[in-house]
PDB file of C-alpha atoms in Angstrom:
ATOM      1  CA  UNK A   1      27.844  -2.090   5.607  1.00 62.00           C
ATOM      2  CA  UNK A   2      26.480   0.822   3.106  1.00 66.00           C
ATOM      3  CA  UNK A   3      25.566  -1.933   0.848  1.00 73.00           C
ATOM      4  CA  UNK A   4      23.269  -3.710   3.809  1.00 70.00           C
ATOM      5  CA  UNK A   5      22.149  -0.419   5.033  1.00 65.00           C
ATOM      6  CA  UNK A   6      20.757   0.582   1.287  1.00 65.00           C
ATOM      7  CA  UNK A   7      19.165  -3.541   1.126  1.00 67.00           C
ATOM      8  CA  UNK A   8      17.584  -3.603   4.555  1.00 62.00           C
ATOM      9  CA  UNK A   9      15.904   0.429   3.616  1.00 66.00           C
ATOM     10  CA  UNK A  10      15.395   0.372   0.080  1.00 70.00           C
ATOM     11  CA  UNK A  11      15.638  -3.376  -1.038  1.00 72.00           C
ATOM     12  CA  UNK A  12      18.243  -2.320  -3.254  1.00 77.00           C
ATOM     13  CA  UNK A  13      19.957   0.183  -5.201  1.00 81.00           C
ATOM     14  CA  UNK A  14      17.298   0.295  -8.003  1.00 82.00           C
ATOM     15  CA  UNK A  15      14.933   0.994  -4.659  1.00 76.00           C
ATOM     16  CA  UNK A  16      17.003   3.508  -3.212  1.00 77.00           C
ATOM     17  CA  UNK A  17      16.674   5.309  -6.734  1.00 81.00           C
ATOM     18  CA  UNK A  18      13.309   4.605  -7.341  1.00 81.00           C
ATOM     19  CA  UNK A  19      12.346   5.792  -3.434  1.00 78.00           C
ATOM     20  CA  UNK A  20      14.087   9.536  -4.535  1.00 81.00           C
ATOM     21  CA  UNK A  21      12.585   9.572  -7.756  1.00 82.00           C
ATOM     22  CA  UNK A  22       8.785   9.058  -6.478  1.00 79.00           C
ATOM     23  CA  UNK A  23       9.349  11.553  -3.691  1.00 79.00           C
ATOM     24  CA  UNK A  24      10.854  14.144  -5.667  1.00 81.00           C
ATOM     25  CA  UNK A  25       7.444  13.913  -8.213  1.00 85.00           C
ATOM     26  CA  UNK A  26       5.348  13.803  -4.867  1.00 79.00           C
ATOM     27  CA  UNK A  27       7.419  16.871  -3.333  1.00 78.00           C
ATOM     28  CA  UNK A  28       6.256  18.722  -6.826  1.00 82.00           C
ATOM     29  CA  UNK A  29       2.872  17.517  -6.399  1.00 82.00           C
ATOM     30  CA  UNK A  30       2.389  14.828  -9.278  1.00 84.00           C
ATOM     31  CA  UNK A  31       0.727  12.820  -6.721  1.00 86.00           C
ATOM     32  CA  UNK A  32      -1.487  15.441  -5.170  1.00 87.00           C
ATOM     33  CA  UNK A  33      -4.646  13.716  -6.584  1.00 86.00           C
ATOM     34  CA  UNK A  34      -4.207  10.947  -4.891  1.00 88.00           C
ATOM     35  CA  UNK A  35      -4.176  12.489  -1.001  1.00 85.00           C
ATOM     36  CA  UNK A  36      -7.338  11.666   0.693  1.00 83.00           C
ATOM     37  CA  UNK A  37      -9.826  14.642   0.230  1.00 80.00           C
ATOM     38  CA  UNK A  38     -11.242  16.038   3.801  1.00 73.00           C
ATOM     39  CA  UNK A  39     -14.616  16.533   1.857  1.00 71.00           C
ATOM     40  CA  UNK A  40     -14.930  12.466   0.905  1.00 79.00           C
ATOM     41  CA  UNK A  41     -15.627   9.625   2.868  1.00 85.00           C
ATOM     42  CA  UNK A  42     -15.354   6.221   2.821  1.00 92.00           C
ATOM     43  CA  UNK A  43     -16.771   2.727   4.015  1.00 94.00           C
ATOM     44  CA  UNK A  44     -14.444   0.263   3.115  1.00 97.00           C
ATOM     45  CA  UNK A  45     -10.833   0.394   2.254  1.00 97.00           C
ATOM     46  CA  UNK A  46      -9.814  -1.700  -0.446  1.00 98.00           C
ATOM     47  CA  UNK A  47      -5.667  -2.392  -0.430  1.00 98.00           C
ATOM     48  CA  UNK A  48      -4.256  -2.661  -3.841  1.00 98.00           C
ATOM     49  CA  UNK A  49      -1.035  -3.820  -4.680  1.00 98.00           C
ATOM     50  CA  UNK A  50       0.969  -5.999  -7.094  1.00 97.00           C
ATOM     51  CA  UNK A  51       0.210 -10.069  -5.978  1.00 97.00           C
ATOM     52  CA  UNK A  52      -2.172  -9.505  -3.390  1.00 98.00           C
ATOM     53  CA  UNK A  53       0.275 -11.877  -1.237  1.00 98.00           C
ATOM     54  CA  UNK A  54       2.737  -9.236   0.841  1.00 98.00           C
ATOM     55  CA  UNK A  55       1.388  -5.404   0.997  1.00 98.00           C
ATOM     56  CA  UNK A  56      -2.159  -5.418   0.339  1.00 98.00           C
ATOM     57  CA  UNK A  57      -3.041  -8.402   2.447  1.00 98.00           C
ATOM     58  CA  UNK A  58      -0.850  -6.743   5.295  1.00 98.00           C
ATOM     59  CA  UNK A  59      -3.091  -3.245   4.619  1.00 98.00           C
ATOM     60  CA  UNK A  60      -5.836  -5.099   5.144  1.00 98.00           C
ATOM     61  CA  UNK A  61      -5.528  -6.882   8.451  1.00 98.00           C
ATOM     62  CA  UNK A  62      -4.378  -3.627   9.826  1.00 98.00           C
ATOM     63  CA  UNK A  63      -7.157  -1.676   9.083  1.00 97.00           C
ATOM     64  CA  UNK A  64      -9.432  -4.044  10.196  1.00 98.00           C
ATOM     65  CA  UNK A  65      -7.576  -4.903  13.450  1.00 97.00           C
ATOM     66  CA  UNK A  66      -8.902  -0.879  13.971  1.00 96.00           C
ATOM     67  CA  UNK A  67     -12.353  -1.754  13.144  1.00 96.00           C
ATOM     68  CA  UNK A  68     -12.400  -0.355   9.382  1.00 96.00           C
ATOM     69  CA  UNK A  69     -13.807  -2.294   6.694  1.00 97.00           C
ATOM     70  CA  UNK A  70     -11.198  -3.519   4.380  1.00 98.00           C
ATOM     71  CA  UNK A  71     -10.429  -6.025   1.481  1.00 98.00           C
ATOM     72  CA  UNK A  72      -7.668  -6.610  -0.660  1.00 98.00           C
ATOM     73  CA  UNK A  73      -6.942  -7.300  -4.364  1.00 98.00           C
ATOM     74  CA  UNK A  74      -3.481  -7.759  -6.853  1.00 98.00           C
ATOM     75  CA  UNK A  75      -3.555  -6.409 -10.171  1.00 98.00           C
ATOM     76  CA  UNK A  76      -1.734  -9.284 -11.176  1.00 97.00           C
ATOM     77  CA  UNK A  77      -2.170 -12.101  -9.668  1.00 96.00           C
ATOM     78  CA  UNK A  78      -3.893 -15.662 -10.283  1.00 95.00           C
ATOM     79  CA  UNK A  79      -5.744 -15.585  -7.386  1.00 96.00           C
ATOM     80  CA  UNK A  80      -5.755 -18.173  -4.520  1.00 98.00           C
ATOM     81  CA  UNK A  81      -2.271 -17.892  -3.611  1.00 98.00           C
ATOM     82  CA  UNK A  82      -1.180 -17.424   0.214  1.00 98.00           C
ATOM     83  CA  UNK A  83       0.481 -14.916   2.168  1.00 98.00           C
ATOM     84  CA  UNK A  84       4.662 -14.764   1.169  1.00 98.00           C
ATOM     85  CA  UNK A  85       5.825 -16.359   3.896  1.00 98.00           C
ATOM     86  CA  UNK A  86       8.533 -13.802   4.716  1.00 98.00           C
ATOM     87  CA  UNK A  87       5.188 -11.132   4.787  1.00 98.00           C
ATOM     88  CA  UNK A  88       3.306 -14.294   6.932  1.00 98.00           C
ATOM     89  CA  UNK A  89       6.705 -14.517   9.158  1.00 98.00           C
ATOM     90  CA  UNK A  90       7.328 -10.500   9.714  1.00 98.00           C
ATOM     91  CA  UNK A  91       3.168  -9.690  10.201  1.00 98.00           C
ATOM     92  CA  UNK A  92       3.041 -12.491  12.805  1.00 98.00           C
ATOM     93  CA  UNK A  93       6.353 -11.474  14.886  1.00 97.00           C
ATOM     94  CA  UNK A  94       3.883  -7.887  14.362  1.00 97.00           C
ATOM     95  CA  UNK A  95       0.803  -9.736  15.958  1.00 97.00           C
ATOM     96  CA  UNK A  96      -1.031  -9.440  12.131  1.00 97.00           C
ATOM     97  CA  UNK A  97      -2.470 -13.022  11.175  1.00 97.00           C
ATOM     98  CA  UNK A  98      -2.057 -13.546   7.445  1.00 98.00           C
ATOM     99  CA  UNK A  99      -2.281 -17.681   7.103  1.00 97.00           C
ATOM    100  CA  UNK A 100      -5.885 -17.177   6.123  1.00 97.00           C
ATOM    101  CA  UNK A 101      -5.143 -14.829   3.333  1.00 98.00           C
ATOM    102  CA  UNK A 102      -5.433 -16.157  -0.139  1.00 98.00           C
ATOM    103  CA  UNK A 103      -5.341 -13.726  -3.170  1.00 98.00           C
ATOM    104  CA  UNK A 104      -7.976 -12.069  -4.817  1.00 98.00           C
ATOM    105  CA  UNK A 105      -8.013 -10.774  -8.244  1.00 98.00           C
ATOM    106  CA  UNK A 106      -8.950  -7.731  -9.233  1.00 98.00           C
ATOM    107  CA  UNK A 107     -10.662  -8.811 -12.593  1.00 97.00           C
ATOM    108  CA  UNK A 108     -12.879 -10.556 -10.053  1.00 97.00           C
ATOM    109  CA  UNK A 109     -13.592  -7.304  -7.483  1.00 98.00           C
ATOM    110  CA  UNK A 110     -17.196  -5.664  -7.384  1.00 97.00           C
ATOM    111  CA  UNK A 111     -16.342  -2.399  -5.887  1.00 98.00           C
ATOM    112  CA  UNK A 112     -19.088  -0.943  -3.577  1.00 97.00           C
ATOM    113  CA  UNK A 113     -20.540   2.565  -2.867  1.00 96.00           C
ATOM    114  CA  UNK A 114     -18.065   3.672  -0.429  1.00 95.00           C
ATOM    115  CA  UNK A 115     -14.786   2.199  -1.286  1.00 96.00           C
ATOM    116  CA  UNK A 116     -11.910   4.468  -1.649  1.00 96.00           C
ATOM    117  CA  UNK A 117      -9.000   2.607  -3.493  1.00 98.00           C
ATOM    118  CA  UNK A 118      -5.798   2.564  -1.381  1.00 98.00           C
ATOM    119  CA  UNK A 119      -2.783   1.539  -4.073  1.00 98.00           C
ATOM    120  CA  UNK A 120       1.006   1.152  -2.496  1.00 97.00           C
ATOM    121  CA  UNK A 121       2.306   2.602  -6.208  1.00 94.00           C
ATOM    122  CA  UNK A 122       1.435   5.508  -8.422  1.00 94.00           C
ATOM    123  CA  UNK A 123       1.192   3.142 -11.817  1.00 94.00           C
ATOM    124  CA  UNK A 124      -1.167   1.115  -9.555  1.00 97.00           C
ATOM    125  CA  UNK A 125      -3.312   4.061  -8.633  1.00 97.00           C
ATOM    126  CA  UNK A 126      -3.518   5.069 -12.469  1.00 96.00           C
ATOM    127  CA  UNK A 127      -4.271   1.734 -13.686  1.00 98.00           C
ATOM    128  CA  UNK A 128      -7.490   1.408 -10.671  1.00 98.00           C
ATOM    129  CA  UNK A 129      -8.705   4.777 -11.979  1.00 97.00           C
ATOM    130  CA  UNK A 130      -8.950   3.278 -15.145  1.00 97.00           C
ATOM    131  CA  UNK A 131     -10.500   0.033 -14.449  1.00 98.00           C
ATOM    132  CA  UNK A 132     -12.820   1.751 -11.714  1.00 98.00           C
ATOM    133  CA  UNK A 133     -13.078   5.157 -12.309  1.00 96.00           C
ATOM    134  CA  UNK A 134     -15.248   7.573 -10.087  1.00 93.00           C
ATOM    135  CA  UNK A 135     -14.217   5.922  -7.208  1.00 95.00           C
ATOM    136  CA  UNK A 136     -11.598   7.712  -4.789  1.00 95.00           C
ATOM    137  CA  UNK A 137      -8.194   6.332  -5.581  1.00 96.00           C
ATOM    138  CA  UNK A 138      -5.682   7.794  -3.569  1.00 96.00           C
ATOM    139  CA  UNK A 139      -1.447   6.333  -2.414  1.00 96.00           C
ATOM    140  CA  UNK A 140      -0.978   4.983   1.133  1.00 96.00           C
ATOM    141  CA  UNK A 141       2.418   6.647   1.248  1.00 91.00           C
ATOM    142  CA  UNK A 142       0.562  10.149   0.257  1.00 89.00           C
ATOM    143  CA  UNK A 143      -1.640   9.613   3.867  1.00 85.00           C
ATOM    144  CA  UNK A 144       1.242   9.655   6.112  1.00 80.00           C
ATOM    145  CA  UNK A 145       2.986  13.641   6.800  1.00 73.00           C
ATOM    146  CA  UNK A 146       6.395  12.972   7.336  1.00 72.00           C
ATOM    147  CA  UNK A 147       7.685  11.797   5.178  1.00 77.00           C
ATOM    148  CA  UNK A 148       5.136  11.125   2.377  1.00 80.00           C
ATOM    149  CA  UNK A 149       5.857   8.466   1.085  1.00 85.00           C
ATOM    150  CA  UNK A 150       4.530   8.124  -2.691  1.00 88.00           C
ATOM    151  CA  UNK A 151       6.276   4.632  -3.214  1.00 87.00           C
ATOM    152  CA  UNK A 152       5.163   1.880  -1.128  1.00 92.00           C
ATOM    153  CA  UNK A 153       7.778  -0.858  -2.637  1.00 90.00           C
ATOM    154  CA  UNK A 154       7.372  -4.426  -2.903  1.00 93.00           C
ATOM    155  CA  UNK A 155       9.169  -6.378  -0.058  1.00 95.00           C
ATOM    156  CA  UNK A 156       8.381  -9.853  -2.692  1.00 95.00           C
ATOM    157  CA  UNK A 157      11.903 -11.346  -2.661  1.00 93.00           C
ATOM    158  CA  UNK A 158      13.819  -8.946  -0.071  1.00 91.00           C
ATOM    159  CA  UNK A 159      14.580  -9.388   3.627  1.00 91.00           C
ATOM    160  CA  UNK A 160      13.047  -9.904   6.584  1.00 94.00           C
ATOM    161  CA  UNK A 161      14.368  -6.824   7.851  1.00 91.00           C
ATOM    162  CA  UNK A 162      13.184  -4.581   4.754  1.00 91.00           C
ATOM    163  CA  UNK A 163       9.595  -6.593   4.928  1.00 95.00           C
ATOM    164  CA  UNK A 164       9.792  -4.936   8.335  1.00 95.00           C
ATOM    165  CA  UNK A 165      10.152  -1.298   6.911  1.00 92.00           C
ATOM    166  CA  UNK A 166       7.814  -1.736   4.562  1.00 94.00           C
ATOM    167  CA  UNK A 167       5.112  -2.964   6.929  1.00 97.00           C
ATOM    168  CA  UNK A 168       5.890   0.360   9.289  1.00 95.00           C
ATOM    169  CA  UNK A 169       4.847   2.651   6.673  1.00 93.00           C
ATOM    170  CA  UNK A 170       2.222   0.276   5.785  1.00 96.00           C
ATOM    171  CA  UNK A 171       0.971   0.889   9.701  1.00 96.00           C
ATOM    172  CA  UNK A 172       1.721   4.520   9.529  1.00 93.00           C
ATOM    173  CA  UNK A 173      -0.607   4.818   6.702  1.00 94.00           C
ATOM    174  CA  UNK A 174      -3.211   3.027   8.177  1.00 95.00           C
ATOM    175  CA  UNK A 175      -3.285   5.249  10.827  1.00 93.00           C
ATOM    176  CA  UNK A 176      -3.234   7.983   9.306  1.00 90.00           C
ATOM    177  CA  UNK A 177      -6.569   6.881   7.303  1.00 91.00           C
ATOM    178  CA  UNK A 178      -7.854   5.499  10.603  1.00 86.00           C
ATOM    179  CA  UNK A 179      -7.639   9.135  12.127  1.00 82.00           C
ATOM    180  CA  UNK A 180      -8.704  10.288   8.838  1.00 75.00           C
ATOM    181  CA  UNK A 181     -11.951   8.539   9.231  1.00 70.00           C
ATOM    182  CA  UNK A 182     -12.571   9.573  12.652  1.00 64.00           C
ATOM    183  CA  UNK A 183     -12.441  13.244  12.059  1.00 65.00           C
ATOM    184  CA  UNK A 184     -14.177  13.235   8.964  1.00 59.00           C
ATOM    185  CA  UNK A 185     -17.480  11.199  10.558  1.00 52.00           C
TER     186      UNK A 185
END
């Protein structure tokens, strides 16, 4: 029962670890940098994650389902591939359409005036800040108050049920941007 409990919240127990290690750094503020600043704004979102096939594509619909402008991209990832079909199976049962998702690579991105990077990981959100930098990178988990969230793990490979988790504090940090937006216009 523990065992299921720690695989349906944390994927595993190399999540479970991984979860407290992230939000201990982000309770003493290695992650500050990456919190949305009330002083920026953006025009389009762009999603960042791993394969571009589970978190980022989910971002994406989401955000745009509340009338932002969003894209997505993997940092490693051919490009081309579809949704996971766990992530296309748990964002459906959600009412999120992913079947016309298809990768995109980030070797192939043009970022725009605008964009604010939105990565699910902190190694993610160091690499874009290298590849892109003096664009607004911040951590989807670091939008959301309670709790913050630093960590946004990969559901690739897990269960239904923790795709499910994952996609809540996907949606929680969505909205959190989404009310961002609409105080800082």
């Amino acid at each position: 029962m523990i065992t299921q409990m720690i695989k349906d919240g944390y994927g595993s127990k190399k999540g479970l670890l991984r979860y407290q290690l992230h939000r201990g750094f982000g309770m003493l503020g290695r992650y500050d940098t990456f919190k949305p600043k009330p002083e920026t704004s953006f025009t389009r979102l762009v999603f960042v994650c791993a394969g571009n096939i589970c978190r980022s594509p989910f971002a994406e619909v989401v955000a745009q389902g509340k009338g932002l402008s969003a894209v997505s991209i993997g940092l490693s990832t051919r490009g081309g591939d579809p949704a996971n079909p766990v992530a296309l199976a748990v964002a459906s049962e959600r009412g999120i359409p992913l079947a016309q998702h298809r990768s995109s690579r980030v070797e192939d991105f043009e970022p725009q005036a605008g964009d604010w990077f939105v990565c699910m990981e902190p190694q993610q959100a160091e690499k874009i800040q290298v590849l892109f930098p003096g664009f607004p990178t911040i951590l989807l988990g670091m939008c959301m108050e309670r709790p913050r969230r630093p960590f946004i793990p990969d559901p690739f490979g897990k269960s239904a049920a923790y795709f499910a988790r994952c996609f809540s504090w996907i949606e929680m940090g969505v909205e959190t941007l989404n009310d961002f937006r609409a105080t800082a216009g």
